[in-house]
mmCIF file of C-alpha atoms and ligand atoms in Angstrom:
data_model
loop_
_atom_site.group_PDB
_atom_site.id
_atom_site.type_symbol
_atom_site.label_atom_id
_atom_site.label_comp_id
_atom_site.label_asym_id
_atom_site.label_seq_id
_atom_site.Cartn_x
_atom_site.Cartn_y
_atom_site.Cartn_z
ATOM 1 C CA MET A 119 -24.831 -55.517 -15.614
ATOM 2 C CA GLU A 120 -27.903 -56.731 -17.405
ATOM 3 C CA TYR A 121 -29.945 -54.201 -15.441
ATOM 4 C CA CYS A 122 -27.644 -51.323 -16.400
ATOM 5 C CA SER A 123 -27.206 -52.064 -20.070
ATOM 6 C CA PRO A 124 -30.440 -50.293 -21.293
ATOM 7 C CA VAL A 125 -29.302 -47.160 -19.443
ATOM 8 C CA PHE A 126 -25.896 -47.267 -21.073
ATOM 9 C CA HIS A 127 -27.517 -47.917 -24.380
ATOM 10 C CA ASN A 128 -29.758 -44.833 -24.008
ATOM 11 C CA LEU A 129 -26.865 -42.672 -22.906
ATOM 12 C CA HIS A 130 -24.825 -43.809 -25.834
ATOM 13 C CA ALA A 131 -27.741 -43.018 -28.175
ATOM 14 C CA PHE A 132 -28.081 -39.568 -26.567
ATOM 15 C CA TRP A 133 -24.396 -38.688 -27.005
ATOM 16 C CA SER A 134 -24.256 -39.973 -30.528
ATOM 17 C CA SER A 135 -26.937 -37.433 -31.565
ATOM 18 C CA PRO A 136 -25.247 -34.056 -32.359
ATOM 19 C CA VAL A 137 -28.494 -32.108 -31.862
ATOM 20 C CA LYS A 138 -28.963 -33.499 -28.374
ATOM 21 C CA LYS A 139 -25.321 -32.803 -27.592
ATOM 22 C CA LYS A 140 -25.814 -29.147 -28.506
ATOM 23 C CA LEU A 141 -29.007 -29.015 -26.480
ATOM 24 C CA LEU A 142 -27.229 -30.327 -23.415
ATOM 25 C CA LEU A 143 -24.387 -27.839 -23.881
ATOM 26 C CA LEU A 144 -26.828 -24.961 -24.244
ATOM 27 C CA SER A 145 -28.685 -26.025 -21.087
ATOM 28 C CA ILE A 146 -25.422 -26.099 -19.121
ATOM 29 C CA MET A 147 -24.487 -22.637 -20.408
ATOM 30 C CA PHE A 148 -27.919 -21.343 -19.472
ATOM 31 C CA VAL A 149 -27.653 -22.723 -15.931
ATOM 32 C CA VAL A 150 -24.179 -21.145 -15.548
ATOM 33 C CA TRP A 151 -25.460 -17.818 -16.885
ATOM 34 C CA VAL A 152 -28.464 -17.834 -14.518
ATOM 35 C CA TYR A 153 -26.136 -18.645 -11.632
ATOM 36 C CA MET A 154 -23.786 -15.746 -12.511
ATOM 37 C CA LEU A 155 -26.721 -13.339 -12.834
ATOM 38 C CA TYR A 156 -28.032 -14.507 -9.493
ATOM 39 C CA SER A 157 -24.645 -14.005 -7.814
ATOM 40 C CA CYS A 158 -24.321 -10.508 -9.281
ATOM 41 C CA VAL A 159 -27.763 -9.483 -8.075
ATOM 42 C CA GLY A 160 -26.914 -10.862 -4.638
ATOM 43 C CA TYR A 161 -23.690 -8.821 -4.546
ATOM 44 C CA CYS A 162 -25.344 -5.592 -5.731
ATOM 45 C CA SER A 163 -28.144 -5.963 -3.227
ATOM 46 C CA THR A 164 -25.583 -5.738 -0.425
ATOM 47 C CA MET A 165 -24.918 -2.133 -1.552
ATOM 48 C CA PRO A 166 -28.338 -0.549 -1.299
ATOM 49 C CA GLY A 167 -29.047 2.766 -2.947
ATOM 50 C CA LEU A 168 -25.965 2.868 -5.102
ATOM 51 C CA VAL A 169 -25.833 4.124 -8.658
ATOM 52 C CA MET A 170 -23.016 4.459 -11.146
ATOM 53 C CA VAL A 171 -21.813 7.955 -11.875
ATOM 54 C CA ASP A 172 -19.196 9.202 -14.276
ATOM 55 C CA THR A 173 -16.080 10.632 -12.719
ATOM 56 C CA PRO A 174 -12.807 11.708 -14.273
ATOM 57 C CA ARG A 175 -11.311 8.349 -13.315
ATOM 58 C CA GLY A 176 -14.074 6.457 -15.053
ATOM 59 C CA LYS A 177 -17.136 4.828 -13.628
ATOM 60 C CA GLU A 178 -17.301 5.103 -9.903
ATOM 61 C CA THR A 179 -20.129 4.445 -7.543
ATOM 62 C CA ALA A 180 -21.945 6.879 -5.320
ATOM 63 C CA PRO A 181 -25.024 6.704 -3.154
ATOM 64 C CA ALA A 182 -28.200 7.535 -5.038
ATOM 65 C CA THR A 183 -29.568 9.496 -2.149
ATOM 66 C CA GLY A 184 -26.435 11.610 -1.903
ATOM 67 C CA ARG A 185 -27.296 13.755 1.106
ATOM 68 C CA ARG A 186 -26.820 11.742 4.223
ATOM 69 C CA SER A 187 -25.635 13.523 7.307
ATOM 70 C CA ASP A 188 -21.932 13.168 8.094
ATOM 71 C CA LEU A 189 -22.705 11.090 11.125
ATOM 72 C CA VAL A 190 -24.923 8.688 9.235
ATOM 73 C CA SER A 191 -22.367 8.403 6.448
ATOM 74 C CA ARG A 192 -19.695 7.553 8.933
ATOM 75 C CA LEU A 193 -21.848 5.040 10.720
ATOM 76 C CA LEU A 194 -22.659 3.395 7.427
ATOM 77 C CA ALA A 195 -19.110 3.587 6.171
ATOM 78 C CA LYS A 196 -17.973 0.139 5.223
ATOM 79 C CA PRO A 197 -14.465 -0.908 6.102
ATOM 80 C CA GLN A 198 -12.197 0.168 3.279
ATOM 81 C CA PRO A 199 -10.798 -2.612 1.167
ATOM 82 C CA TRP A 200 -7.513 -4.197 1.993
ATOM 83 C CA GLU A 201 -5.022 -3.802 -0.721
ATOM 84 C CA ASP A 202 -1.473 -4.516 -1.412
ATOM 85 C CA VAL A 203 0.033 -2.528 -4.209
ATOM 86 C CA GLU A 204 3.671 -3.133 -4.899
ATOM 87 C CA SER A 205 5.560 0.091 -4.691
ATOM 88 C CA ASP A 206 6.294 1.274 -8.208
ATOM 89 C CA TYR A 207 9.079 3.365 -6.777
ATOM 90 C CA GLU A 208 11.795 2.193 -9.107
ATOM 91 C CA GLU A 209 10.018 2.582 -12.362
ATOM 92 C CA PRO A 210 11.102 5.703 -14.265
ATOM 93 C CA SER A 211 7.600 6.460 -15.414
ATOM 94 C CA ILE A 212 6.890 10.157 -15.213
ATOM 95 C CA ARG A 213 3.627 10.221 -17.074
ATOM 96 C CA THR A 214 1.880 13.300 -18.303
ATOM 97 C CA ALA A 215 -1.523 11.790 -18.971
ATOM 98 C CA ALA A 216 -3.650 12.506 -15.931
ATOM 99 C CA SER A 217 -4.182 9.551 -13.630
ATOM 100 C CA ARG A 218 -2.418 7.061 -15.889
ATOM 101 C CA ASP A 219 -0.084 5.993 -13.083
ATOM 102 C CA LEU A 220 -2.928 5.344 -10.750
ATOM 103 C CA LEU A 221 -5.021 3.586 -13.313
ATOM 104 C CA ASP A 222 -2.111 1.296 -14.090
ATOM 105 C CA ALA A 223 -1.536 0.584 -10.435
ATOM 106 C CA ASP A 224 -5.243 -0.059 -10.028
ATOM 107 C CA ARG A 225 -5.088 -2.956 -12.441
ATOM 108 C CA ASP A 226 -3.471 -5.113 -9.773
ATOM 109 C CA ARG A 227 -5.916 -4.110 -7.127
ATOM 110 C CA VAL A 228 -9.158 -5.888 -6.338
ATOM 111 C CA PRO A 229 -11.469 -4.240 -5.654
ATOM 112 C CA ASP A 230 -10.796 -0.704 -6.831
ATOM 113 C CA PRO A 231 -10.484 1.291 -3.595
ATOM 114 C CA SER A 232 -11.628 4.538 -5.171
ATOM 115 C CA ALA A 233 -14.813 2.887 -6.247
ATOM 116 C CA MET A 234 -15.245 1.530 -2.757
ATOM 117 C CA SER A 235 -14.489 4.936 -1.286
ATOM 118 C CA SER A 236 -17.414 6.264 -3.224
ATOM 119 C CA PHE A 237 -19.593 3.375 -2.147
ATOM 120 C CA SER A 238 -19.109 4.308 1.445
ATOM 121 C CA ASN A 239 -18.654 8.004 1.029
ATOM 122 C CA GLY A 240 -20.535 9.489 -1.868
ATOM 123 C CA SER A 241 -20.985 12.890 -0.269
ATOM 124 C CA GLY A 242 -18.180 15.245 0.646
ATOM 125 C CA SER A 243 -15.454 16.656 -1.535
ATOM 126 C CA LYS A 244 -11.942 15.878 -2.668
ATOM 127 C CA LYS A 245 -9.292 17.659 -0.661
ATOM 128 C CA LEU A 246 -5.536 17.854 -0.831
ATOM 129 C CA PRO A 247 -3.963 15.561 1.750
ATOM 130 C CA GLN A 248 -3.469 16.949 5.230
ATOM 131 C CA ALA A 249 -1.122 14.093 6.104
ATOM 132 C CA ILE A 250 1.342 12.152 3.945
ATOM 133 C CA ILE A 251 3.395 9.026 4.577
ATOM 134 C CA ILE A 252 6.590 10.235 2.913
ATOM 135 C CA GLY A 253 8.823 7.211 3.499
ATOM 136 C CA VAL A 254 10.799 5.200 3.708
ATOM 137 C CA LYS A 255 10.767 2.699 0.910
ATOM 138 C CA LYS A 256 10.461 -0.845 2.366
ATOM 139 C CA GLY A 257 9.915 0.624 5.825
ATOM 140 C CA GLY A 258 6.400 -0.775 6.228
ATOM 141 C CA THR A 259 4.526 2.105 4.587
ATOM 142 C CA ARG A 260 1.842 -0.085 2.994
ATOM 143 C CA ALA A 261 1.080 -1.802 6.282
ATOM 144 C CA LEU A 262 0.778 1.555 8.039
ATOM 145 C CA LEU A 263 -1.531 3.034 5.412
ATOM 146 C CA GLU A 264 -3.765 -0.042 5.335
ATOM 147 C CA PHE A 265 -3.984 -0.157 9.110
ATOM 148 C CA LEU A 266 -4.834 3.552 9.205
ATOM 149 C CA ARG A 267 -7.629 3.094 6.701
ATOM 150 C CA VAL A 268 -9.557 1.210 9.330
ATOM 151 C CA HIS A 269 -10.120 4.549 11.037
ATOM 152 C CA PRO A 270 -13.443 6.117 9.992
ATOM 153 C CA ASP A 271 -11.876 9.583 9.978
ATOM 154 C CA ILE A 272 -9.138 8.669 7.524
ATOM 155 C CA ARG A 273 -9.647 8.445 3.781
ATOM 156 C CA ALA A 274 -6.636 7.495 1.723
ATOM 157 C CA VAL A 275 -5.756 7.000 -1.899
ATOM 158 C CA GLY A 276 -4.610 3.423 -2.417
ATOM 159 C CA ALA A 277 -1.944 3.671 -5.092
ATOM 160 C CA GLU A 278 1.131 5.852 -4.770
ATOM 161 C CA PRO A 279 0.468 9.181 -6.555
ATOM 162 C CA HIS A 280 4.184 10.132 -6.844
ATOM 163 C CA PHE A 281 3.001 13.702 -7.222
ATOM 164 C CA PHE A 282 5.852 15.510 -5.475
ATOM 165 C CA ASP A 283 8.533 13.558 -7.297
ATOM 166 C CA ARG A 284 7.400 12.358 -10.724
ATOM 167 C CA ASN A 285 4.109 14.045 -11.483
ATOM 168 C CA TYR A 286 4.527 17.547 -10.094
ATOM 169 C CA GLU A 287 4.079 19.224 -13.465
ATOM 170 C CA ASN A 288 0.528 17.855 -13.589
ATOM 171 C CA GLY A 289 -0.462 20.464 -11.015
ATOM 172 C CA LEU A 290 -2.316 20.467 -7.716
ATOM 173 C CA GLU A 291 -5.743 20.013 -9.304
ATOM 174 C CA TRP A 292 -4.574 16.776 -10.879
ATOM 175 C CA TYR A 293 -3.323 15.702 -7.471
ATOM 176 C CA ARG A 294 -6.512 16.687 -5.670
ATOM 177 C CA ASP A 295 -8.564 14.786 -8.188
ATOM 178 C CA LEU A 296 -6.783 11.558 -7.233
ATOM 179 C CA MET A 297 -7.977 11.874 -3.659
ATOM 180 C CA PRO A 298 -11.086 10.183 -2.301
ATOM 181 C CA LYS A 299 -13.974 12.366 -1.191
ATOM 182 C CA THR A 300 -13.946 13.298 2.452
ATOM 183 C CA LEU A 301 -16.498 14.621 4.882
ATOM 184 C CA GLU A 302 -15.942 17.456 7.317
ATOM 185 C CA GLY A 303 -13.398 16.364 9.912
ATOM 186 C CA GLN A 304 -12.017 13.450 7.913
ATOM 187 C CA ILE A 305 -8.333 13.410 7.012
ATOM 188 C CA THR A 306 -7.155 12.810 3.450
ATOM 189 C CA MET A 307 -3.941 10.801 3.175
ATOM 190 C CA GLU A 308 -1.606 9.280 0.649
ATOM 191 C CA LYS A 309 1.682 7.422 0.781
ATOM 192 C CA THR A 310 4.624 7.684 -1.592
ATOM 193 C CA PRO A 311 7.804 6.412 0.088
ATOM 194 C CA SER A 312 10.147 8.009 -2.446
ATOM 195 C CA TYR A 313 9.266 11.521 -1.238
ATOM 196 C CA PHE A 314 11.614 11.122 1.727
ATOM 197 C CA VAL A 315 14.652 10.961 -0.560
ATOM 198 C CA THR A 316 13.440 13.468 -3.163
ATOM 199 C CA ARG A 317 15.327 16.730 -2.839
ATOM 200 C CA GLU A 318 12.447 18.893 -4.119
ATOM 201 C CA ALA A 319 9.696 17.191 -2.140
ATOM 202 C CA PRO A 320 9.909 19.222 1.131
ATOM 203 C CA ALA A 321 9.689 22.598 -0.661
ATOM 204 C CA ARG A 322 6.849 21.359 -2.844
ATOM 205 C CA ILE A 323 4.811 19.921 0.011
ATOM 206 C CA SER A 324 5.421 23.057 2.039
ATOM 207 C CA ALA A 325 4.211 25.153 -0.922
ATOM 208 C CA MET A 326 0.999 23.100 -0.955
ATOM 209 C CA SER A 327 0.523 23.576 2.775
ATOM 210 C CA ARG A 328 2.994 24.350 5.522
ATOM 211 C CA ASP A 329 0.672 22.500 7.903
ATOM 212 C CA THR A 330 0.932 19.131 6.173
ATOM 213 C CA LYS A 331 1.648 16.405 8.704
ATOM 214 C CA LEU A 332 4.431 14.080 7.650
ATOM 215 C CA ILE A 333 4.890 10.471 8.668
ATOM 216 C CA VAL A 334 8.059 8.461 8.099
ATOM 217 C CA VAL A 335 8.195 4.732 8.755
ATOM 218 C CA VAL A 336 11.827 3.931 9.427
ATOM 219 C CA ARG A 337 13.441 0.523 9.616
ATOM 220 C CA ASP A 338 16.935 -0.729 10.365
ATOM 221 C CA PRO A 339 18.788 0.597 7.284
ATOM 222 C CA VAL A 340 20.662 -2.682 6.787
ATOM 223 C CA THR A 341 17.466 -4.780 6.735
ATOM 224 C CA ARG A 342 15.829 -2.072 4.642
ATOM 225 C CA ALA A 343 18.650 -2.268 2.068
ATOM 226 C CA ILE A 344 18.325 -6.072 1.900
ATOM 227 C CA SER A 345 14.555 -5.760 1.557
ATOM 228 C CA ASP A 346 15.029 -3.232 -1.252
ATOM 229 C CA TYR A 347 17.486 -5.551 -2.993
ATOM 230 C CA THR A 348 15.076 -8.495 -2.542
ATOM 231 C CA GLN A 349 12.353 -6.526 -4.303
ATOM 232 C CA THR A 350 14.641 -5.675 -7.242
ATOM 233 C CA LEU A 351 15.852 -9.277 -7.404
ATOM 234 C CA SER A 352 12.276 -10.502 -7.647
ATOM 235 C CA LYS A 353 11.822 -8.384 -10.775
ATOM 236 C CA LYS A 354 15.301 -8.788 -12.254
ATOM 237 C CA PRO A 355 16.751 -12.145 -11.184
ATOM 238 C CA ASP A 356 19.989 -11.527 -13.130
ATOM 239 C CA ILE A 357 21.280 -8.581 -11.097
ATOM 240 C CA PRO A 358 24.652 -8.960 -9.323
ATOM 241 C CA SER A 359 24.773 -10.170 -5.728
ATOM 242 C CA PHE A 360 23.943 -7.849 -2.829
ATOM 243 C CA GLU A 361 27.528 -8.240 -1.643
ATOM 244 C CA SER A 362 29.035 -7.044 -4.922
ATOM 245 C CA LEU A 363 26.634 -4.107 -5.236
ATOM 246 C CA THR A 364 27.398 -2.975 -1.686
ATOM 247 C CA PHE A 365 31.039 -2.160 -2.342
ATOM 248 C CA LYS A 366 32.741 0.208 -4.700
ATOM 249 C CA ASN A 367 35.774 -1.918 -4.058
ATOM 250 C CA ARG A 368 35.377 -5.091 -2.019
ATOM 251 C CA THR A 369 39.093 -5.281 -1.141
ATOM 252 C CA THR A 370 39.260 -1.787 0.298
ATOM 253 C CA GLY A 371 35.776 -2.261 1.798
ATOM 254 C CA LEU A 372 34.593 1.071 0.398
ATOM 255 C CA ILE A 373 30.778 1.188 0.494
ATOM 256 C CA ASP A 374 29.011 2.329 -2.669
ATOM 257 C CA THR A 375 26.834 5.102 -1.281
ATOM 258 C CA SER A 376 25.580 5.915 -4.768
ATOM 259 C CA TRP A 377 23.617 2.641 -4.776
ATOM 260 C CA SER A 378 20.073 3.672 -3.872
ATOM 261 C CA ALA A 379 19.600 0.666 -1.581
ATOM 262 C CA ILE A 380 22.412 2.062 0.592
ATOM 263 C CA GLN A 381 21.710 5.756 0.028
ATOM 264 C CA ILE A 382 18.074 5.650 1.219
ATOM 265 C CA GLY A 383 19.136 4.353 4.650
ATOM 266 C CA ILE A 384 21.209 7.440 5.481
ATOM 267 C CA TYR A 385 18.142 8.838 7.213
ATOM 268 C CA ALA A 386 19.898 11.724 8.987
ATOM 269 C CA LYS A 387 21.003 13.210 5.675
ATOM 270 C CA HIS A 388 17.540 13.093 4.136
ATOM 271 C CA LEU A 389 15.883 14.371 7.288
ATOM 272 C CA ASP A 390 18.152 17.398 7.220
ATOM 273 C CA ASN A 391 16.572 18.409 3.930
ATOM 274 C CA TRP A 392 13.043 18.165 5.411
ATOM 275 C CA LEU A 393 13.998 20.213 8.439
ATOM 276 C CA GLN A 394 14.746 23.157 6.151
ATOM 277 C CA TYR A 395 10.991 23.344 5.525
ATOM 278 C CA PHE A 396 9.167 21.603 8.372
ATOM 279 C CA PRO A 397 9.555 21.760 12.137
ATOM 280 C CA MET A 398 10.361 18.512 13.873
ATOM 281 C CA ASP A 399 7.010 18.362 15.661
ATOM 282 C CA GLN A 400 5.272 18.137 12.299
ATOM 283 C CA ILE A 401 7.081 14.909 11.443
ATOM 284 C CA LEU A 402 6.240 11.598 13.084
ATOM 285 C CA PHE A 403 8.682 8.713 12.959
ATOM 286 C CA VAL A 404 7.118 5.299 13.118
ATOM 287 C CA SER A 405 9.304 2.325 13.927
ATOM 288 C CA GLY A 406 9.023 -0.269 11.165
ATOM 289 C CA GLU A 407 10.090 -2.923 13.666
ATOM 290 C CA ARG A 408 7.429 -1.972 16.208
ATOM 291 C CA LEU A 409 4.828 -1.780 13.478
ATOM 292 C CA ILE A 410 5.372 -5.545 13.244
ATOM 293 C CA SER A 411 5.883 -6.390 16.945
ATOM 294 C CA ASP A 412 3.240 -3.999 18.325
ATOM 295 C CA PRO A 413 1.077 -2.583 15.523
ATOM 296 C CA ALA A 414 -1.590 -1.252 17.894
ATOM 297 C CA GLY A 415 1.045 0.630 19.916
ATOM 298 C CA GLU A 416 2.473 2.354 16.838
ATOM 299 C CA LEU A 417 -1.012 3.054 15.501
ATOM 300 C CA GLY A 418 -1.850 4.672 18.834
ATOM 301 C CA ARG A 419 1.020 7.142 18.363
ATOM 302 C CA VAL A 420 -0.029 7.853 14.781
ATOM 303 C CA GLN A 421 -3.657 8.499 15.742
ATOM 304 C CA ASP A 422 -2.489 10.893 18.489
ATOM 305 C CA PHE A 423 -0.235 12.688 16.023
ATOM 306 C CA LEU A 424 -3.111 13.093 13.587
ATOM 307 C CA GLY A 425 -5.353 14.385 16.356
ATOM 308 C CA LEU A 426 -7.720 11.449 16.015
ATOM 309 C CA LYS A 427 -9.549 9.403 18.581
ATOM 310 C CA ARG A 428 -7.722 6.129 19.267
ATOM 311 C CA ILE A 429 -10.094 3.849 17.440
ATOM 312 C CA ILE A 430 -7.568 1.400 16.003
ATOM 313 C CA THR A 431 -6.503 -0.805 18.894
ATOM 314 C CA ASP A 432 -5.268 -4.295 19.700
ATOM 315 C CA LYS A 433 -8.606 -5.759 18.826
ATOM 316 C CA HIS A 434 -8.122 -4.936 15.152
ATOM 317 C CA PHE A 435 -5.046 -7.151 14.774
ATOM 318 C CA TYR A 436 -4.049 -10.766 15.010
ATOM 319 C CA PHE A 437 -0.718 -12.388 14.321
ATOM 320 C CA ASN A 438 -0.811 -14.708 11.330
ATOM 321 C CA GLN A 439 1.679 -17.520 11.969
ATOM 322 C CA THR A 440 1.897 -18.554 8.327
ATOM 323 C CA LYS A 441 2.509 -15.018 7.087
ATOM 324 C CA GLY A 442 4.744 -14.235 10.040
ATOM 325 C CA PHE A 443 3.237 -10.762 10.337
ATOM 326 C CA PRO A 444 0.360 -9.035 12.055
ATOM 327 C CA CYS A 445 -2.734 -8.943 9.917
ATOM 328 C CA LEU A 446 -5.930 -7.015 10.108
ATOM 329 C CA LYS A 447 -9.144 -8.642 11.253
ATOM 330 C CA LYS A 448 -11.770 -7.521 8.804
ATOM 331 C CA ALA A 449 -14.063 -5.065 10.471
ATOM 332 C CA GLU A 450 -17.783 -5.662 10.754
ATOM 333 C CA GLY A 451 -19.479 -7.118 7.713
ATOM 334 C CA SER A 452 -16.984 -9.901 7.151
ATOM 335 C CA SER A 453 -15.407 -12.541 9.288
ATOM 336 C CA LYS A 454 -12.451 -12.953 6.943
ATOM 337 C CA PRO A 455 -9.057 -11.831 8.196
ATOM 338 C CA HIS A 456 -6.712 -9.986 5.860
ATOM 339 C CA CYS A 457 -2.962 -9.976 5.520
ATOM 340 C CA LEU A 458 -0.830 -7.966 3.123
ATOM 341 C CA GLY A 459 -0.053 -9.763 -0.149
ATOM 342 C CA LYS A 460 2.957 -11.800 -1.045
ATOM 343 C CA THR A 461 5.106 -8.837 -2.102
ATOM 344 C CA LYS A 462 5.135 -7.734 1.535
ATOM 345 C CA GLY A 463 7.104 -9.924 3.883
ATOM 346 C CA ARG A 464 9.322 -11.596 1.307
ATOM 347 C CA THR A 465 12.015 -14.056 2.348
ATOM 348 C CA HIS A 466 15.354 -12.253 2.118
ATOM 349 C CA PRO A 467 18.402 -13.942 0.612
ATOM 350 C CA ASN A 468 21.219 -14.867 2.973
ATOM 351 C CA ILE A 469 23.816 -12.134 2.963
ATOM 352 C CA ASP A 470 27.455 -12.700 3.904
ATOM 353 C CA PRO A 471 27.571 -11.830 7.652
ATOM 354 C CA GLU A 472 30.833 -9.919 7.142
ATOM 355 C CA VAL A 473 29.110 -7.642 4.631
ATOM 356 C CA VAL A 474 26.187 -7.151 7.009
ATOM 357 C CA GLN A 475 28.652 -6.222 9.767
ATOM 358 C CA ARG A 476 30.453 -3.822 7.469
ATOM 359 C CA LEU A 477 27.140 -2.148 6.667
ATOM 360 C CA ARG A 478 26.257 -1.945 10.371
ATOM 361 C CA ASP A 479 29.542 -0.148 10.974
ATOM 362 C CA PHE A 480 28.868 2.146 8.041
ATOM 363 C CA TYR A 481 25.387 3.157 9.211
ATOM 364 C CA ARG A 482 26.202 3.477 12.942
ATOM 365 C CA PRO A 483 27.257 7.158 12.955
ATOM 366 C CA PHE A 484 24.333 8.114 10.716
ATOM 367 C CA ASN A 485 21.937 6.196 12.959
ATOM 368 C CA MET A 486 23.323 7.951 16.044
ATOM 369 C CA LYS A 487 22.825 11.303 14.363
ATOM 370 C CA PHE A 488 19.303 10.301 13.415
ATOM 371 C CA TYR A 489 18.490 9.238 17.018
ATOM 372 C CA GLN A 490 19.815 12.587 18.174
ATOM 373 C CA MET A 491 17.786 14.562 15.658
ATOM 374 C CA THR A 492 14.543 12.704 16.348
ATOM 375 C CA GLY A 493 15.087 12.262 20.097
ATOM 376 C CA HIS A 494 14.260 8.590 19.632
ATOM 377 C CA ASN A 495 16.552 5.552 19.817
ATOM 378 C CA PHE A 496 15.278 3.011 17.309
ATOM 379 C CA GLY A 497 17.641 0.333 18.601
ATOM 380 C CA TRP A 498 19.229 -0.716 15.355
ATOM 381 C CA ASP A 499 22.702 -1.238 16.795
HETATM 382 N N1 LIG B 92 1.781 -6.434 8.649
HETATM 383 C C1 LIG B 92 2.722 -6.553 7.713
HETATM 384 N N2 LIG B 92 2.607 -7.465 6.729
HETATM 385 C C2 LIG B 92 3.567 -7.578 5.784
HETATM 386 N N3 LIG B 92 4.676 -6.821 5.746
HETATM 387 C C3 LIG B 92 4.830 -5.902 6.705
HETATM 388 C C4 LIG B 92 3.869 -5.734 7.729
HETATM 389 N N4 LIG B 92 4.302 -4.751 8.558
HETATM 390 C C5 LIG B 92 5.465 -4.337 8.078
HETATM 391 N N5 LIG B 92 5.793 -5.028 6.962
HETATM 392 C C6 LIG B 92 7.024 -4.819 6.216
HETATM 393 O O1 LIG B 92 6.737 -3.933 5.154
HETATM 394 C C7 LIG B 92 7.807 -4.093 4.237
HETATM 395 C C8 LIG B 92 7.443 -3.432 2.935
HETATM 396 O O2 LIG B 92 7.496 -2.050 3.175
HETATM 397 P P1 LIG B 92 6.684 -1.002 2.326
HETATM 398 O O3 LIG B 92 5.252 -1.343 2.336
HETATM 399 O O4 LIG B 92 7.064 0.334 2.814
HETATM 400 O O5 LIG B 92 7.288 -1.273 0.885
HETATM 401 S S1 LIG B 92 7.191 -0.329 -0.388
HETATM 402 O O6 LIG B 92 8.221 0.690 -0.256
HETATM 403 O O7 LIG B 92 5.840 0.228 -0.466
HETATM 404 O O8 LIG B 92 7.485 -1.256 -1.503
HETATM 405 C C9 LIG B 92 7.990 -5.598 4.168
HETATM 406 O O9 LIG B 92 9.342 -5.823 3.826
HETATM 407 P P2 LIG B 92 9.892 -7.267 3.415
HETATM 408 O O10 LIG B 92 9.737 -8.133 4.642
HETATM 409 O O11 LIG B 92 11.311 -7.086 3.062
HETATM 410 O O12 LIG B 92 9.058 -7.754 2.271
HETATM 411 C C10 LIG B 92 7.632 -6.057 5.576
HETATM 412 O O13 LIG B 92 8.740 -6.434 6.343
#
C-alpha cells in the first residue's frame, strides 16, 4: 500500500484539476473520432471506384468508371443485401408523393438495397418488371424474393411498391423509377403480395405488359390466416381473439368470409380473376411449405419458369436450428450467414383445435378447386 500511495495521490491530483479533466476528455474524443474515420475509410476502400451521384430517390452510388462490359459487371456484382421488410400491406396509405412509400419502408432497412444495387450495377437502365411476385400475403413472399436476389440475372426492388393497388395513379414512369438498373438479359422484379387479392391488378398488369410473368407463393390457407392474425396482433395487441374474428356467429358456426384473414385464403376465387387476363402457363405457384422444407427445389422451379440458368442451388442454403427456417449463406465476400428478421417466422398463438378444424372444412372445397385449376395438389388437407 505504501508503494501505491504516491500513484493514488497523483491520480487524485490529476482528477481534481478541471483543466486536466477536460484535456483527458478531449483526448478520448479525438481517439474515438480517429477510429471512426479510420473505419469509414476502410469500409469505403472495399468499394473501389465508386462515387455519389444524385438520383430522384436521393443520393445513390454508382461506379465512377460507368462503362464496364455486362459480363464484367456481372462478375463483379456483389451479392445483394439481405433484407427483411415487414409487409406494409394493411396500412391504408395511398400516397401521392412519388417514392414516399418506398422511402418510408427504406428507413427500416440496412443497408439501402437501391444504393447497393447501384454499387454493383451502375450501368444499365431502369425497366418495368418482367416478373412480379403477386402474392399471397404471409405465403413466404419475402423469403422467395430474397432467395431470388442471389441470382446474378435478377434485380429486384426491396420494398413493396404497391403500384397496382395503391399507387396506380402515380403512373408507369413513377413505377419504373422505383426499379433498380438492369443490364441486358437481367430480369427486373418486385413483390407486393396484396396484388393477388386486388380486383384491378390483373387488368393493370396486363395493360403494362401481357407478357409479365406472375409468381404466387401459396400456403395452407388456415396457417396463412393464423400467420396474418399473428402479424396484426403484434401491432395491435388489443384485437379480439382469432376464434371470435373467425365466426360471424360462433353458435351457428358461420365463417366470416369478409374478414381479410379468411378471404385471402380462398385462392380459387382470386385466381379466377387473374385467369381473365393471363394464361395459366404465365403464372407459377410456389409452395410456401416447400419453400421452407426444400428451398433449393422450389427455387429450381422458379429459375426454370423465369428462363434462367439454375444458379441458386442447395449450396446456397443452410437450416438455422434457432430460427427454425432455412437461411441464406452469404455469397462470396462474407462468411456470415443470413436469416430473415424476426417479423418472419413468428410464433403463432394457440388456436382452439375445433376452430382450426372448422376452418379446414371451410377451405376444403376451395382448395380442391384450386388444385384442379393449377393441376397441383399442395397437400393442405
Ligand atoms: N426462410 C424463411 N425464413 C423465415 N420465414 C419464412 C422463410 N420461408 C418462408 N417463411 C415464411 O414466410 C412467412 C411470411 O410471409 P411473407 O414474407 O409473404 O409475409 S408478408 O406478406 O410479406 O408480410 C412467415 O410466416 P410466419 O411464420 O407466420 O411469420 C414464414 O413462415
